[in-house]
PDB file of C-alpha atoms in Angstrom:
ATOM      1  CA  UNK B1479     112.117 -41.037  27.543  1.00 91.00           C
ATOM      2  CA  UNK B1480     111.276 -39.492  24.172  1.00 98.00           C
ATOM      3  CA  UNK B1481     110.205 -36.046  23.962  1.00 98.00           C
ATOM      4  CA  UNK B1482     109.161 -34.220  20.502  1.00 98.00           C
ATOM      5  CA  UNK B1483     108.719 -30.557  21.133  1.00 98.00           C
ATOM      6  CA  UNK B1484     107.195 -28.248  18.052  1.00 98.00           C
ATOM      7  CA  UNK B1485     107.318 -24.751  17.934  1.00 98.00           C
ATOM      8  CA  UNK B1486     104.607 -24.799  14.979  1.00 98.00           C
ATOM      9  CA  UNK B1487     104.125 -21.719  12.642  1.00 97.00           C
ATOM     10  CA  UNK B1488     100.389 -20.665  11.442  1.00 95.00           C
ATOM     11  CA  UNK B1489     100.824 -21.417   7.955  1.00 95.00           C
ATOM     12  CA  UNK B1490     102.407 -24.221   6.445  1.00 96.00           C
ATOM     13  CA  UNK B1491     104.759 -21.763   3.939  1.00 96.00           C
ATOM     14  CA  UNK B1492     106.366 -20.695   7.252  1.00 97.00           C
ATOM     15  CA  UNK B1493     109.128 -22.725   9.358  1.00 98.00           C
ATOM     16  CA  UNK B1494     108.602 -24.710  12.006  1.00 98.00           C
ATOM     17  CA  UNK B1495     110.841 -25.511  14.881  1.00 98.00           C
ATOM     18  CA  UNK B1496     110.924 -29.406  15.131  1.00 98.00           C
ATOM     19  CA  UNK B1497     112.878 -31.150  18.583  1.00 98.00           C
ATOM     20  CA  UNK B1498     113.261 -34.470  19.465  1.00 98.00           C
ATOM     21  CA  UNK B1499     114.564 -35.138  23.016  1.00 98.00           C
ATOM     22  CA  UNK B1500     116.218 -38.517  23.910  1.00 98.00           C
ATOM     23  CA  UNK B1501     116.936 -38.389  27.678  1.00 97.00           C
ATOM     24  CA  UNK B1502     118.438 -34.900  27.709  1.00 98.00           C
ATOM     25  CA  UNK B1503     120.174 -35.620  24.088  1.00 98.00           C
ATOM     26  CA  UNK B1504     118.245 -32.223  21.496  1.00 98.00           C
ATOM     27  CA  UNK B1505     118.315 -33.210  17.795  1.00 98.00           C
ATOM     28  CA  UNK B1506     116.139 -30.056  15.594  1.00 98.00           C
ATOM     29  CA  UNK B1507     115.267 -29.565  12.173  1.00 98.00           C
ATOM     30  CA  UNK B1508     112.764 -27.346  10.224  1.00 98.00           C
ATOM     31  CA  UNK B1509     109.278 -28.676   8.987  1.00 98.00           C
ATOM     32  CA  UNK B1510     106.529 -26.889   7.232  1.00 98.00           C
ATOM     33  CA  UNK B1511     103.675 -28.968   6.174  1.00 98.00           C
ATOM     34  CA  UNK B1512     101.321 -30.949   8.789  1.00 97.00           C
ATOM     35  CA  UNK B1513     102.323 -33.926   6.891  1.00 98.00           C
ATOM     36  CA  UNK B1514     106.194 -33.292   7.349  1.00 98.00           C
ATOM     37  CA  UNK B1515     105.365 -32.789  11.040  1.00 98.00           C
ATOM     38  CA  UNK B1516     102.923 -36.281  11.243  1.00 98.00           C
ATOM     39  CA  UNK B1517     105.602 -38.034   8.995  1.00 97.00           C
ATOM     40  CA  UNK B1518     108.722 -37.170  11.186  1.00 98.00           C
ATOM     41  CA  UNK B1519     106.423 -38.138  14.727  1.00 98.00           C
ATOM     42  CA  UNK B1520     105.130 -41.188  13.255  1.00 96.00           C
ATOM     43  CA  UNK B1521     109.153 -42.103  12.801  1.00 97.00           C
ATOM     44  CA  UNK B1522     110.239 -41.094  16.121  1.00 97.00           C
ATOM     45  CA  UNK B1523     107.717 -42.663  18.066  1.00 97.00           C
ATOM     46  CA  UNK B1524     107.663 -40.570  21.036  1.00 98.00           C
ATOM     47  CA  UNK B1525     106.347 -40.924  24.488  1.00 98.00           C
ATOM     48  CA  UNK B1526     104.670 -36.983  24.778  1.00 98.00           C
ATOM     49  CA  UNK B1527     104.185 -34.163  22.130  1.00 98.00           C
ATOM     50  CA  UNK B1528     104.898 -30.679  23.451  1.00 98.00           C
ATOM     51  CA  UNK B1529     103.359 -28.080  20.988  1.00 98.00           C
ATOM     52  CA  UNK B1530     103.709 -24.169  21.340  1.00 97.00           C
ATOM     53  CA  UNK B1531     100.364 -23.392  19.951  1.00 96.00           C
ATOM     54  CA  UNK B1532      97.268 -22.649  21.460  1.00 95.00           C
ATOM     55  CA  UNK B1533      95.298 -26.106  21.127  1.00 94.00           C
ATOM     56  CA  UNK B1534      91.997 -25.119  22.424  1.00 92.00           C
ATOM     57  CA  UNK B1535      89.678 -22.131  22.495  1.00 86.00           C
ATOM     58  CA  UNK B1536      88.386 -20.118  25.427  1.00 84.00           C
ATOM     59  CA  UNK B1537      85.450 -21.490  27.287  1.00 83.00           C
ATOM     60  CA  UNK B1538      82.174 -20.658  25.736  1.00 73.00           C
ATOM     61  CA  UNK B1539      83.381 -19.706  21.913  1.00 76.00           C
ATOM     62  CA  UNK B1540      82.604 -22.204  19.080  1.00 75.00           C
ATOM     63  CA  UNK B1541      84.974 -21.406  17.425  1.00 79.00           C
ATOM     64  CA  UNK B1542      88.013 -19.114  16.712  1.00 75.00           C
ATOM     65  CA  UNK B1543      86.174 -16.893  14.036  1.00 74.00           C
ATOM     66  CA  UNK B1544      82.894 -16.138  16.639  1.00 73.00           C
ATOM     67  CA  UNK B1545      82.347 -12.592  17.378  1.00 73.00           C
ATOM     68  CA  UNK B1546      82.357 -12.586  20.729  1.00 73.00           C
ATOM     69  CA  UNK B1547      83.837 -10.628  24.275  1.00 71.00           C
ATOM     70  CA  UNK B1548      85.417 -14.154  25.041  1.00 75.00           C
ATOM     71  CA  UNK B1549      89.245 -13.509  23.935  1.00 81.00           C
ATOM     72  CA  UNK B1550      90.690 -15.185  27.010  1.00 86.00           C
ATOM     73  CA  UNK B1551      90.952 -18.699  28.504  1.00 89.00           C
ATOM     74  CA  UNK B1552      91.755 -19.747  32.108  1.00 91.00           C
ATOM     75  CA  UNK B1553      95.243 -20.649  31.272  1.00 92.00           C
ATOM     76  CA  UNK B1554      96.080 -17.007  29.669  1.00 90.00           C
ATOM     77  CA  UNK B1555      94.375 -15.194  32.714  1.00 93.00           C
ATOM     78  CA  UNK B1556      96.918 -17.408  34.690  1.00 93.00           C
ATOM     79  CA  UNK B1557      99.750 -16.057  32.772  1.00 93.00           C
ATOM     80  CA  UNK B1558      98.474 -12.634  33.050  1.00 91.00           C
ATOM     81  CA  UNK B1559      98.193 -12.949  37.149  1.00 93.00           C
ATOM     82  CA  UNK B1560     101.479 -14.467  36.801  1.00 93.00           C
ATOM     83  CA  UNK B1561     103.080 -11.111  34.411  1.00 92.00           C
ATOM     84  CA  UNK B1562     103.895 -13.661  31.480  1.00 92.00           C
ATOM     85  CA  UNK B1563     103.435 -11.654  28.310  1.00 88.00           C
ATOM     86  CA  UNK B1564     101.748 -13.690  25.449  1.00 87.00           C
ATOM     87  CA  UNK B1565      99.191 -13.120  22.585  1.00 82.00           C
ATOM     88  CA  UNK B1566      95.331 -14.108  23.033  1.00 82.00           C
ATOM     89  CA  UNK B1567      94.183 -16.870  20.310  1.00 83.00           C
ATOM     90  CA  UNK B1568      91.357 -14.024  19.287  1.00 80.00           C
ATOM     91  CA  UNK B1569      94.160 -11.260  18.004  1.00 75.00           C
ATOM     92  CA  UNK B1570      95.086 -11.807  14.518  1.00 79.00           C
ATOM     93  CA  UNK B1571      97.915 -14.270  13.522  1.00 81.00           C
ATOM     94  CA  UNK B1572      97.152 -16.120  16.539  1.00 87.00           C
ATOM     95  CA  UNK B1573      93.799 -17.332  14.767  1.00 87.00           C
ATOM     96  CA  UNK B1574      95.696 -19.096  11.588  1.00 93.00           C
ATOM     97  CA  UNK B1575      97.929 -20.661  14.517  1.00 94.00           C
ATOM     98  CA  UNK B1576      95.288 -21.926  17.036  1.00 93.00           C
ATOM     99  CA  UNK B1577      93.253 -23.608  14.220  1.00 95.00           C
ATOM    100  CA  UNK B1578      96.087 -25.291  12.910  1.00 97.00           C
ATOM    101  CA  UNK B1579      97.006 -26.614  16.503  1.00 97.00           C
ATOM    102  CA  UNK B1580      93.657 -27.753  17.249  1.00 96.00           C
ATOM    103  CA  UNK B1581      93.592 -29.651  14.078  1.00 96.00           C
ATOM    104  CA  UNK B1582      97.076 -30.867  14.407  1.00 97.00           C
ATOM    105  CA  UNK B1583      96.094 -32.015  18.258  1.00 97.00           C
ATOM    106  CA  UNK B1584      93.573 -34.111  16.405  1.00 97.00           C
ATOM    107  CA  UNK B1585      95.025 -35.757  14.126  1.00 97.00           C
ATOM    108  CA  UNK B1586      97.941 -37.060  16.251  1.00 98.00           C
ATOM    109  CA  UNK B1587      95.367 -37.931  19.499  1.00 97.00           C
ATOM    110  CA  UNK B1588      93.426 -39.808  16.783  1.00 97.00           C
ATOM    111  CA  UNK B1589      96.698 -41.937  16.270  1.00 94.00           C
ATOM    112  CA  UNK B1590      97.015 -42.621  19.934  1.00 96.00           C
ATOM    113  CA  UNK B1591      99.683 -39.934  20.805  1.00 97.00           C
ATOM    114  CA  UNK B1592      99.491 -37.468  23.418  1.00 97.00           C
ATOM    115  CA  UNK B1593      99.960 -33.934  23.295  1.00 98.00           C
ATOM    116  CA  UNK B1594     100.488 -31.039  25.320  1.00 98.00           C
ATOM    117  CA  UNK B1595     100.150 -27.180  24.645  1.00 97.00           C
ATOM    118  CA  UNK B1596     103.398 -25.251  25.752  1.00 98.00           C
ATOM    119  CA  UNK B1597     104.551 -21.970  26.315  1.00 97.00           C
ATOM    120  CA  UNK B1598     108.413 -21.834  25.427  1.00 97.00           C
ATOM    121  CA  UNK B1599     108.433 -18.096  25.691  1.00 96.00           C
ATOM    122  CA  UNK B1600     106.746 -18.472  29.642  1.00 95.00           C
ATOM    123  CA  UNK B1601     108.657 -21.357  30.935  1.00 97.00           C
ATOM    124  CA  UNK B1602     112.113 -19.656  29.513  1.00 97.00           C
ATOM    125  CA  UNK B1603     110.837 -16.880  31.987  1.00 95.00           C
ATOM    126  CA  UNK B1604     109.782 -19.294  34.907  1.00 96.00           C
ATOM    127  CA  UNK B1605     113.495 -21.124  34.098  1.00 97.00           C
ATOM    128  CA  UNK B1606     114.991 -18.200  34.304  1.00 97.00           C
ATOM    129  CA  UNK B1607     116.672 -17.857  30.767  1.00 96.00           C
ATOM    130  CA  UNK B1608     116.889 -15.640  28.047  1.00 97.00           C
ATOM    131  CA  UNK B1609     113.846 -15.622  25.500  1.00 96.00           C
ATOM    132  CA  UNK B1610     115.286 -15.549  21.658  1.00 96.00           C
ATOM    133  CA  UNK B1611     114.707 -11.865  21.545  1.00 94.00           C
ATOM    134  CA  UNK B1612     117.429 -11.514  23.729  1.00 95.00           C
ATOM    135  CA  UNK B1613     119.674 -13.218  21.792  1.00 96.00           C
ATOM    136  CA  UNK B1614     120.188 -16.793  20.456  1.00 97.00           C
ATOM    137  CA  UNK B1615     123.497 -17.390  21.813  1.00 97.00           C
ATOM    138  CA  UNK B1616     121.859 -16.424  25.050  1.00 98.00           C
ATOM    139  CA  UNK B1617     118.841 -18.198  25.190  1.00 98.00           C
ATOM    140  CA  UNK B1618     121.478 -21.481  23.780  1.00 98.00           C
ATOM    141  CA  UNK B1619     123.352 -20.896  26.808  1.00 98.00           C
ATOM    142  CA  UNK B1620     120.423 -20.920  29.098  1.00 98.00           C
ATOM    143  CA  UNK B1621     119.862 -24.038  27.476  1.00 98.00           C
ATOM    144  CA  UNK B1622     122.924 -25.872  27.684  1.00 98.00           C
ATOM    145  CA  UNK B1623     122.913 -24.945  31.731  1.00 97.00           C
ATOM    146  CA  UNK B1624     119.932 -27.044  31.890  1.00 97.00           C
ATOM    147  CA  UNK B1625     122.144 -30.076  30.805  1.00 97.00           C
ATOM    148  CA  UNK B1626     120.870 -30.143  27.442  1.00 98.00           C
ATOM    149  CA  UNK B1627     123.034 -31.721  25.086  1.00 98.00           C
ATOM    150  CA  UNK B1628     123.396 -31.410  21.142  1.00 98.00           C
ATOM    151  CA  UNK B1629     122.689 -27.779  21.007  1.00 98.00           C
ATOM    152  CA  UNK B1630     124.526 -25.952  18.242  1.00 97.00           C
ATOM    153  CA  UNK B1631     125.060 -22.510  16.324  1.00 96.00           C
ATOM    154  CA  UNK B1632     123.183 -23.171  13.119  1.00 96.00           C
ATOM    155  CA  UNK B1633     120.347 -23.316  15.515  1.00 98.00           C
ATOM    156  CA  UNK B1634     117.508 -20.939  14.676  1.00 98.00           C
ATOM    157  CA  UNK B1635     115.178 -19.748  16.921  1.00 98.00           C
ATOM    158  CA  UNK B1636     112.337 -21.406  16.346  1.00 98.00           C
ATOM    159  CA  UNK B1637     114.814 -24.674  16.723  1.00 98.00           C
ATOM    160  CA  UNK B1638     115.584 -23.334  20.275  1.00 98.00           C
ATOM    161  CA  UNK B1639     111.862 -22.790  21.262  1.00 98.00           C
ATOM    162  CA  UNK B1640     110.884 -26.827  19.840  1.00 98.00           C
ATOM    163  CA  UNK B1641     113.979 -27.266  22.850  1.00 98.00           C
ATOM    164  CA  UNK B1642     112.578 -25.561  25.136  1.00 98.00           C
ATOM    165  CA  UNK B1643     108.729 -27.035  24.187  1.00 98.00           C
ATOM    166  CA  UNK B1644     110.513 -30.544  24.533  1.00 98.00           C
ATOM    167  CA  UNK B1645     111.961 -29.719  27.834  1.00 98.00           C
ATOM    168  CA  UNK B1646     108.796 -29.101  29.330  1.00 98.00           C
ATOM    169  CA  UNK B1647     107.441 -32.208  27.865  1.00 98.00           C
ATOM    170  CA  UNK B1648     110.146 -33.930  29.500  1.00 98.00           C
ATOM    171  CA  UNK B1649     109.722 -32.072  32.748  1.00 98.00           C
ATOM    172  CA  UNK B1650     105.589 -33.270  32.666  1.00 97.00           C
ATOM    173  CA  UNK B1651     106.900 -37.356  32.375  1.00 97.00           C
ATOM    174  CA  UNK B1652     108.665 -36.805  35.556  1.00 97.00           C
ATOM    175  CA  UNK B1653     106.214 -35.067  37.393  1.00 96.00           C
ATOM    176  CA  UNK B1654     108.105 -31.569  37.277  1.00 97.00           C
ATOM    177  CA  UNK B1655     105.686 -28.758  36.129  1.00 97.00           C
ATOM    178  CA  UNK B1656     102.031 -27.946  36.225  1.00 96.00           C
ATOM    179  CA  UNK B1657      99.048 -27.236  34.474  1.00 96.00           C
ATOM    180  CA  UNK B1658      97.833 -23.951  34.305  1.00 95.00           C
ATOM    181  CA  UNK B1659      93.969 -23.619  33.430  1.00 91.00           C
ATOM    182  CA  UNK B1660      92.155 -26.595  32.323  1.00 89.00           C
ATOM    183  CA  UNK B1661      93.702 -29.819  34.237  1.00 88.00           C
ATOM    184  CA  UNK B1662      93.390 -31.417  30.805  1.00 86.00           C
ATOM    185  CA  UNK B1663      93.429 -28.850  28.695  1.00 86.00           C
ATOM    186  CA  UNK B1664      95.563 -25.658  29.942  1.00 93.00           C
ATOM    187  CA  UNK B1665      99.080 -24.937  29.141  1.00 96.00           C
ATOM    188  CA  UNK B1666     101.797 -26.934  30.837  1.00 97.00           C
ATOM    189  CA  UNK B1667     104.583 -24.576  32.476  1.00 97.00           C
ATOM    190  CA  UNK B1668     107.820 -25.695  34.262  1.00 97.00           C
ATOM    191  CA  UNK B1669     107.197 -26.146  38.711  1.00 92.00           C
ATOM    192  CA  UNK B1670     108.302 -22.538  39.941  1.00 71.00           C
TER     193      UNK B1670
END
């Protein structure tokens, strides 16, 4: 079982984590164009995508630059219910990084794949571990006592959170999480 998880910056100057998980085997590196992330998928030829992005847009809004009182979709008013702190797709820097998710969800479902939208910051809460703000050696640790292997110290964060998003890839394939929101469409967060 082949996992890539991708904790994808808005803009393309910025890093992004990139994770592939063999089994329960982590290798990371740091991307920054949508080709560099559709290049190194293409090569690895995995099973499930796990992105931590917003790929779609609330119910009822065209798209993510409509004025409109929709800021919310069912998945975030799960989170909210559930006291998971996260930032709408309507509030600023969130826009640049939705549209690039949708497109990149796109592209790669064009080519066959299929992709999730993940949470790492949520499902570190549901699994009980550190977030990076806590610390990276912390949130590594949490890590490492989910028996994941190949985790090291020049590990950034956004490395750690492309784990975590592969994790919960991994945890989908063997019927181990759920769906919040849209069955097809809402984010997927480890079983509580």
């Amino acid at each position: 079982m082949r996992v890539v998880g991708i904790d994808l910056a808005g803009s393309e100057k910025r890093e992004t984590g990139f994770c592939v998980l063999d089994g329960m085997d982590a290798s990371t590196s740091i991307v920054h164009t949508d080709k560099e992330i559709i290049d190194r998928i293409e090569e690895v030829k995995p099973d499930l995508i796990a992105v931590d992005a917003p790929l779609s847009l609330p119910e009822g809004r065209k798209s993510i630059e409509e004025r409109t009182g929709i800021h919310l979709r069912e998945c975030d008013k799960e989170l909210l219910r559930r006291g998971i702190k996260f930032f709408p797709v309507t509030l600023g820097p969130m826009r640049r990084l939705t549209e690039r998710g949708i497109r990149l969800k796109k592209i790669l479902e064009k080519s066959g794949l299929k992709v999730i939208e993940v949470y790492p910051g949520g499902a570190q809460d549901v699994l009980k571990i550190p977030r990076k703000q806590r610390g990276l050696d912390k949130l590594r640790n949490g890590l490492e006592k989910l028996n994941i292997n190949g985790l090291t110290l020049r590990m950034n964060g956004h490395e750690l959170d492309a784990v975590t998003s592969a994790f919960v890839g991994k945890l989908l394939l063997e019927g181990r999480s759920e769906r919040l929101g849209d069955p097809k469409s809402g984010i997927v967060m480890p079983k509580l």
